[in-house]
CSV table of C-alpha atoms in Angstrom, one decimal:
chain,number,residue,atom,x,y,z
A,216,MET,CA,195.0,136.7,52.0
A,217,SER,CA,192.0,134.4,51.8
A,218,THR,CA,191.9,135.1,48.1
A,219,ILE,CA,195.0,132.9,47.4
A,220,GLY,CA,192.8,129.8,47.2
A,221,LYS,CA,190.3,131.5,44.9
A,222,THR,CA,193.1,132.9,42.6
A,223,ARG,CA,194.8,129.5,42.3
A,224,GLY,CA,191.5,127.9,41.7
A,225,LEU,CA,190.6,130.2,38.9
A,226,ALA,CA,194.0,129.6,37.4
A,227,ARG,CA,193.3,125.9,37.4
A,228,LEU,CA,190.0,126.5,35.5
A,229,ALA,CA,191.7,128.6,32.8
A,230,ASP,CA,194.3,127.5,30.3
A,231,ALA,CA,197.9,128.7,30.3
A,232,ASP,CA,196.9,131.8,28.3
A,233,GLY,CA,194.2,132.8,30.8
A,234,HIS,CA,191.2,131.7,28.7
A,235,PHE,CA,188.3,129.7,30.1
A,236,ARG,CA,187.7,126.8,27.7
A,237,MET,CA,185.3,124.7,29.8
A,238,VAL,CA,183.0,121.8,29.1
A,239,ALA,CA,179.8,121.3,31.1
A,240,LEU,CA,178.6,117.8,31.8
A,241,ASP,CA,176.7,118.4,35.0
A,242,GLN,CA,173.5,118.5,33.0
A,243,ARG,CA,170.9,116.1,34.3
A,244,PRO,CA,167.5,116.6,32.6
A,245,PRO,CA,169.1,117.2,29.2
A,246,MET,CA,171.1,114.0,29.5
A,247,PHE,CA,168.0,112.1,30.7
A,248,ASP,CA,166.1,113.4,27.7
A,249,ALA,CA,168.8,112.6,25.2
A,250,ILE,CA,169.0,109.0,26.4
A,251,ALA,CA,165.2,108.7,26.6
A,252,GLN,CA,164.9,109.9,23.0
A,253,ALA,CA,167.5,107.5,21.8
A,254,ARG,CA,166.0,104.5,23.7
A,255,LYS,CA,162.4,105.6,22.9
A,256,ILE,CA,161.4,105.6,26.6
A,257,THR,CA,160.3,108.3,29.0
A,258,ARG,CA,162.7,110.4,31.1
A,259,GLU,CA,161.6,108.5,34.2
A,260,GLN,CA,162.6,105.2,32.7
A,261,VAL,CA,166.2,106.2,32.1
A,262,ALA,CA,168.6,103.9,34.0
A,263,TYR,CA,171.3,105.3,36.3
A,264,ALA,CA,173.8,103.1,34.6
A,265,ASP,CA,173.0,104.6,31.2
A,266,VAL,CA,173.6,108.2,32.4
A,267,THR,CA,176.9,107.3,34.0
A,268,ALA,CA,178.0,105.4,30.9
A,269,ALA,CA,177.3,108.4,28.7
A,270,LYS,CA,179.1,110.8,31.0
A,271,ARG,CA,182.1,108.5,31.2
A,272,LEU,CA,182.4,108.7,27.4
A,273,LEU,CA,182.1,112.5,27.5
A,274,VAL,CA,185.0,112.8,29.9
A,275,GLU,CA,187.1,110.3,28.0
A,276,ALA,CA,186.7,112.1,24.7
A,277,LEU,CA,186.6,115.8,25.7
A,278,ALA,CA,188.7,116.3,28.9
A,279,PRO,CA,192.0,116.3,27.0
A,280,HIS,CA,190.8,119.2,24.9
A,281,CYS,CA,189.5,121.7,27.4
A,282,SER,CA,190.9,123.8,30.3
A,283,SER,CA,188.4,122.4,32.8
A,284,MET,CA,185.2,120.4,33.2
A,285,LEU,CA,182.0,120.9,35.2
A,286,PHE,CA,180.8,117.7,37.1
A,287,ASP,CA,177.8,116.9,39.1
A,288,PRO,CA,178.3,114.7,42.2
A,289,ASN,CA,175.6,112.1,41.7
A,290,PHE,CA,176.4,111.0,38.1
A,291,ALA,CA,179.6,112.4,36.7
A,292,VAL,CA,181.9,111.9,39.7
A,293,PRO,CA,181.1,108.2,40.1
A,294,ALA,CA,181.2,107.7,36.4
A,295,ALA,CA,184.5,109.3,35.5
A,296,ILE,CA,186.5,111.1,38.1
A,297,ASP,CA,189.3,108.6,37.4
A,298,LEU,CA,189.6,109.7,33.8
A,299,MET,CA,190.2,113.4,34.6
A,300,PRO,CA,193.7,114.6,33.4
A,301,ALA,CA,195.8,116.1,36.1
A,302,ARG,CA,195.9,119.5,34.3
A,303,CYS,CA,192.2,119.7,33.6
A,304,GLY,CA,190.4,121.8,36.2
A,305,LEU,CA,187.4,120.5,38.1
A,306,ILE,CA,184.3,122.5,38.8
A,307,MET,CA,181.6,120.9,40.9
A,308,THR,CA,177.9,121.8,40.7
A,309,LEU,CA,176.0,122.5,44.0
A,310,GLU,CA,172.4,123.1,43.0
A,311,GLU,CA,169.6,120.6,42.7
A,312,HIS,CA,168.2,120.4,39.2
A,313,ARG,CA,164.7,120.0,40.7
A,314,THR,CA,163.3,123.5,41.7
A,315,GLU,CA,160.3,124.8,43.4
A,316,GLU,CA,157.9,126.3,40.9
A,317,THR,CA,155.5,129.0,42.3
A,318,SER,CA,153.2,131.4,40.6
A,319,GLY,CA,155.6,134.2,41.5
A,320,GLY,CA,158.8,132.5,40.2
A,321,ARG,CA,161.3,129.7,40.6
A,322,LYS,CA,163.2,128.8,43.8
A,323,SER,CA,166.6,127.0,43.9
A,324,ARG,CA,168.1,124.7,46.5
A,325,VAL,CA,171.2,122.7,47.1
A,326,ILE,CA,171.6,119.0,46.2
A,327,ASP,CA,170.8,116.8,49.2
A,328,ASN,CA,173.8,115.9,51.3
A,329,TRP,CA,176.1,118.1,49.3
A,330,SER,CA,178.0,121.3,50.3
A,331,VAL,CA,180.8,123.7,49.6
A,332,ALA,CA,182.8,121.9,52.3
A,333,LYS,CA,182.5,118.6,50.6
A,334,ILE,CA,183.5,120.1,47.2
A,335,ARG,CA,186.6,121.6,48.7
A,336,ALA,CA,187.4,118.4,50.6
A,337,MET,CA,187.3,116.4,47.3
A,338,GLY,CA,189.9,118.7,45.8
A,339,ALA,CA,187.8,120.5,43.3
A,340,ASP,CA,188.9,123.9,41.9
A,341,GLY,CA,185.6,125.7,41.9
A,342,VAL,CA,181.9,125.6,43.0
A,343,LYS,CA,179.3,126.3,40.4
A,344,VAL,CA,175.7,127.3,41.2
A,345,LEU,CA,172.8,127.8,38.8
A,346,ALA,CA,170.4,130.5,40.0
A,347,TRP,CA,167.2,130.9,38.0
A,348,TYR,CA,166.4,134.6,38.2
A,349,ARG,CA,164.1,137.2,36.9
A,350,PRO,CA,164.1,140.8,38.2
A,351,ASP,CA,160.4,140.9,37.6
A,352,ALA,CA,159.6,137.8,39.7
A,353,ALA,CA,157.7,138.1,43.0
A,354,ALA,CA,159.6,139.9,45.8
A,355,GLY,CA,159.6,136.9,48.0
A,356,VAL,CA,161.0,134.7,45.3
A,357,ASN,CA,163.8,137.1,44.5
A,358,ALA,CA,164.6,137.5,48.1
A,359,HIS,CA,164.9,133.7,48.4
A,360,GLN,CA,167.2,133.5,45.3
A,361,GLN,CA,169.4,136.4,46.5
A,362,ARG,CA,169.8,134.7,49.9
A,363,PHE,CA,170.5,131.4,48.3
A,364,VAL,CA,173.3,132.9,46.2
A,365,ARG,CA,174.7,135.1,49.0
A,366,GLU,CA,174.9,132.2,51.6
A,367,ILE,CA,176.8,130.1,49.1
A,368,GLY,CA,179.1,133.0,48.4
A,369,ASP,CA,179.8,133.2,52.2
A,370,GLU,CA,180.7,129.5,52.2
A,371,CYS,CA,183.0,129.9,49.2
A,372,ARG,CA,184.8,132.8,51.0
A,373,ARG,CA,185.1,130.6,54.1
A,374,TYR,CA,186.7,127.7,52.2
A,375,ASP,CA,188.6,130.1,49.8
A,376,ILE,CA,187.3,128.4,46.7
A,377,PRO,CA,186.2,130.1,43.4
A,378,TYR,CA,182.5,130.7,43.1
A,379,VAL,CA,181.1,130.3,39.5
A,380,LEU,CA,177.6,131.6,39.3
A,381,GLU,CA,175.3,130.8,36.4
A,382,LEU,CA,172.3,133.0,35.8
A,383,LEU,CA,169.3,131.9,33.7
A,384,VAL,CA,166.1,133.8,32.9
A,385,TYR,CA,163.0,131.5,32.8
A,386,PRO,CA,159.3,131.6,31.8
A,387,PHE,CA,156.8,131.9,34.5
A,388,LEU,CA,154.6,129.0,35.5
A,389,GLY,CA,151.4,129.0,33.4
A,390,SER,CA,152.9,131.0,30.6
A,391,ALA,CA,152.6,129.7,27.0
A,392,ASN,CA,156.3,128.8,26.7
A,393,HIS,CA,156.8,127.5,30.3
A,394,THR,CA,159.3,124.6,30.7
A,395,VAL,CA,161.2,123.5,33.8
A,396,ASP,CA,164.4,123.0,31.7
A,397,TYR,CA,166.3,125.7,30.0
A,398,VAL,CA,165.1,126.4,26.5
A,399,GLU,CA,166.2,129.7,25.1
A,400,SER,CA,163.1,131.9,24.4
A,401,PRO,CA,163.2,133.7,21.1
A,402,GLY,CA,161.4,136.6,22.6
A,403,LYS,CA,163.4,137.0,25.8
A,404,LEU,CA,164.1,140.5,27.0
A,405,PRO,CA,167.8,141.6,27.1
A,406,SER,CA,167.0,143.8,30.1
A,407,LEU,CA,166.1,140.7,32.2
A,408,VAL,CA,169.6,139.2,31.5
A,409,ILE,CA,171.4,142.5,32.0
A,410,GLU,CA,169.6,143.4,35.2
A,411,SER,CA,170.2,140.0,36.7
A,412,VAL,CA,174.0,140.4,36.0
A,413,ARG,CA,173.8,143.9,37.6
A,414,GLU,CA,172.3,142.4,40.8
A,415,PHE,CA,174.7,139.5,41.3
A,416,ALA,CA,177.8,141.3,40.3
A,417,LYS,CA,177.5,143.2,43.6
A,418,PRO,CA,180.4,142.3,46.0
A,419,GLU,CA,178.0,141.0,48.7
A,420,TYR,CA,177.4,137.8,46.7
A,421,GLY,CA,181.1,137.0,46.4
A,422,VAL,CA,181.0,135.8,42.8
A,423,ASP,CA,184.4,135.1,41.1
A,424,LEU,CA,183.3,134.1,37.6
A,425,LEU,CA,179.9,134.5,35.9
A,426,LYS,CA,178.5,132.0,33.5
A,427,LEU,CA,175.9,133.9,31.4
A,428,GLU,CA,173.4,133.3,28.7
A,429,SER,CA,173.3,135.5,25.6
A,430,PRO,CA,171.1,138.6,26.2
A,431,LEU,CA,169.6,138.0,22.8
A,432,ALA,CA,168.4,134.7,21.3
A,433,ALA,CA,171.3,132.9,19.5
A,434,ASN,CA,169.1,132.1,16.5
A,435,ASP,CA,168.2,135.7,16.0
A,436,LEU,CA,171.6,137.3,16.3
A,437,PRO,CA,172.6,139.1,13.1
A,438,ARG,CA,176.0,138.6,11.5
A,439,ARG,CA,178.5,140.9,13.2
A,440,ASP,CA,179.0,143.0,10.1
A,441,GLY,CA,178.9,146.5,11.5
A,442,GLY,CA,175.4,147.2,10.3
A,443,GLY,CA,172.6,148.7,12.3
A,444,ALA,CA,171.2,145.5,13.6
A,445,ALA,CA,174.7,144.2,14.7
A,446,THR,CA,175.5,147.5,16.4
A,447,ALA,CA,172.3,147.4,18.4
A,448,ALA,CA,173.0,143.7,19.4
A,449,GLN,CA,176.5,144.6,20.4
A,450,ARG,CA,175.2,147.2,22.8
A,451,GLU,CA,173.4,144.5,24.8
A,452,PHE,CA,176.6,142.5,25.2
A,453,ASP,CA,178.6,145.6,26.0
A,454,ALA,CA,176.2,146.4,28.8
A,455,ILE,CA,177.1,143.1,30.4
A,456,GLY,CA,180.8,143.7,29.7
A,457,GLU,CA,180.6,147.1,31.4
A,458,ILE,CA,179.0,145.7,34.5
A,459,CYS,CA,181.5,142.9,34.9
A,460,GLY,CA,184.5,145.1,34.0
A,461,ARG,CA,183.5,147.7,36.6
A,462,CYS,CA,183.1,144.9,39.3
A,463,GLY,CA,186.3,143.1,38.2
A,464,ILE,CA,184.5,139.8,37.5
A,465,PRO,CA,185.5,137.7,34.5
A,466,TRP,CA,182.6,136.2,32.6
A,467,VAL,CA,182.0,133.3,30.1
A,468,LEU,CA,179.1,132.3,27.9
A,469,LEU,CA,176.9,129.2,28.2
A,470,SER,CA,175.8,127.6,25.0
A,471,GLY,CA,172.2,126.8,25.9
A,472,GLY,CA,172.2,124.0,23.4
A,473,ALA,CA,172.5,126.4,20.4
A,474,ALA,CA,173.8,125.1,17.1
A,475,HIS,CA,177.6,125.3,16.8
A,476,ASP,CA,177.6,128.1,14.3
A,477,LYS,CA,175.0,130.1,16.2
A,478,PHE,CA,177.0,129.8,19.5
A,479,GLU,CA,180.2,130.9,17.7
A,480,ARG,CA,178.3,134.1,16.7
A,481,VAL,CA,177.2,134.6,20.3
A,482,LEU,CA,180.9,134.3,21.3
A,483,GLU,CA,182.0,136.8,18.7
A,484,TYR,CA,179.7,139.5,20.3
A,485,ALA,CA,180.6,138.4,23.8
A,486,TYR,CA,184.4,138.5,23.1
A,487,ALA,CA,184.1,142.0,21.6
A,488,ALA,CA,182.5,143.0,25.0
A,489,GLY,CA,185.3,141.4,27.1
A,490,ALA,CA,184.2,137.9,27.8
A,491,GLY,CA,186.9,135.5,28.7
A,492,GLY,CA,185.7,132.1,27.3
A,493,PHE,CA,182.9,129.6,27.4
A,494,LEU,CA,181.4,126.9,29.7
A,495,ALA,CA,179.4,124.9,27.1
A,496,GLY,CA,177.8,121.5,27.1
A,497,ARG,CA,175.0,120.5,24.9
A,498,THR,CA,176.3,122.3,21.8
A,499,ILE,CA,179.4,120.2,22.0
A,500,TRP,CA,178.1,116.7,23.0
A,501,LEU,CA,174.3,116.4,22.8
A,502,ASP,CA,174.1,115.3,19.2
A,503,ALA,CA,176.5,112.4,19.7
A,504,VAL,CA,174.5,111.0,22.6
A,505,ARG,CA,171.1,111.6,21.1
A,506,ARG,CA,171.9,110.0,17.7
A,507,HIS,CA,173.9,107.0,18.8
A,508,PHE,CA,173.1,105.9,22.3
A,509,PRO,CA,173.0,103.0,23.5
A,510,ASP,CA,175.7,102.0,20.9
A,511,LEU,CA,178.6,103.2,23.1
A,512,ALA,CA,181.2,102.6,20.4
A,513,ALA,CA,179.2,104.8,18.0
A,514,VAL,CA,178.8,107.5,20.7
A,515,SER,CA,182.5,107.4,21.4
A,516,ALA,CA,183.3,107.8,17.7
A,517,ALA,CA,181.0,110.7,17.3
A,518,LEU,CA,182.4,112.4,20.4
A,519,ASN,CA,186.0,112.0,19.2
A,520,GLN,CA,185.2,113.2,15.8
A,521,GLN,CA,182.4,115.8,15.6
A,522,SER,CA,182.3,116.9,19.3
A,523,VAL,CA,186.1,117.3,19.6
A,524,ALA,CA,186.0,119.3,16.3
A,525,ILE,CA,183.3,121.6,17.7
A,526,LEU,CA,185.3,122.0,21.0
A,527,ASN,CA,188.5,122.8,19.1
A,528,SER,CA,186.7,125.3,16.9
A,529,LEU,CA,185.3,127.1,20.0
A,530,SER,CA,188.8,127.0,21.6
A,531,GLN,CA,190.4,128.5,18.5
A,532,LEU,CA,188.0,131.4,18.4
A,533,THR,CA,188.5,131.9,22.1
A,534,LYS,CA,192.3,132.0,21.8
A,535,GLN,CA,192.0,134.6,19.0
A,536,ARG,CA,189.4,136.9,20.5
A,537,ALA,CA,188.6,136.3,24.2
A,538,ARG,CA,190.0,138.5,26.9
A,539,SER,CA,192.8,136.9,28.9
A,540,TRP,CA,192.4,136.6,32.6
A,541,GLU,CA,195.4,137.2,34.8
A,542,PRO,CA,195.8,136.0,38.4
A,543,ARG,CA,196.3,138.7,41.0
A,544,PHE,CA,197.7,137.6,44.3
A,545,PRO,CA,197.8,139.7,47.5
A,546,THR,CA,200.9,141.5,48.4
A,547,PHE,CA,203.0,140.4,51.4
A,548,ASP,CA,204.4,143.7,52.6
A,549,HIS,CA,203.4,142.8,56.2
A,550,VAL,CA,205.4,139.6,56.1
A,551,GLN,CA,208.7,140.6,57.7
A,552,ARG,CA,209.9,137.5,59.5
A,553,GLU,CA,209.3,133.8,59.9
A,554,GLY,CA,205.8,133.0,61.1
A,555,ASP,CA,204.1,136.2,59.9
A,556,PHE,CA,202.3,134.6,57.0
A,557,ALA,CA,201.2,131.5,58.8
A,558,ARG,CA,199.9,133.6,61.7
A,559,ALA,CA,198.0,136.0,59.5
A,560,TYR,CA,196.5,133.3,57.2
């Protein structure tokens, strides 16, 4: 019966039709960079107040148009928790954006002084964790990442809160295209994405919803026209859909900063493979911040016009083609008299 909390939490993250139409604003380095570019300063010079001001505008403009939003504790919550509509679900990120880079791969950790217990205590509807992962990383690195994800899964079971796991492939330290932030590689291997999903879909990790990148670079996806290239691309998405379907885990797509039209093409392939929605950020709001900050009125206008239009377009496609998630509660056959449920729970 411990899945009652997880089920109700997932229902809060989805809309009334069972589609996940979610906006991410937990991004930290991308937001720092957007403000730095707008102000013509370095990332290190970006003021805390500028970040919170931008995030407040995002919530104000976009929260009424999505099923849920993804916050970080250090910027988004102080900036705008008071603006969240009652019906908009709240996901809280747990991982620190600063990672440990080693020659064998990337290691993740939790934000200082933050925990699943605190996320549950503040009334959030889900815990989100980004795990950088490559199946071909060093054995010790992968063991660390697997343990990191598994231990958080145990905590999410303990507190009966949905566990949203984001998986990202990354370039190794020293490689030509290395970056500490996520930039989709045009030459990424679909197998790295698919095998990562295969690993973390195992029940031992306790994942309730997967947030996944496209197995193929968004800019290189062909039109879904039934031709040979489109058929080959669809097979990569179908491989993910088969894993998630077999394990009973709903999945959504992250935008990775792709252009709006490119991300919609990714969603077309993903929805044909059984995905249930999106958890997108930069594709929706980055341009408004980067072009207009620090003119807050101009940022707000761009968010309420262009960004809301993008979000509504993604939502329309999702309602038309995405798989609908349905809550499944445990049965109560063993409850025969007063007190049985409270005792068992």
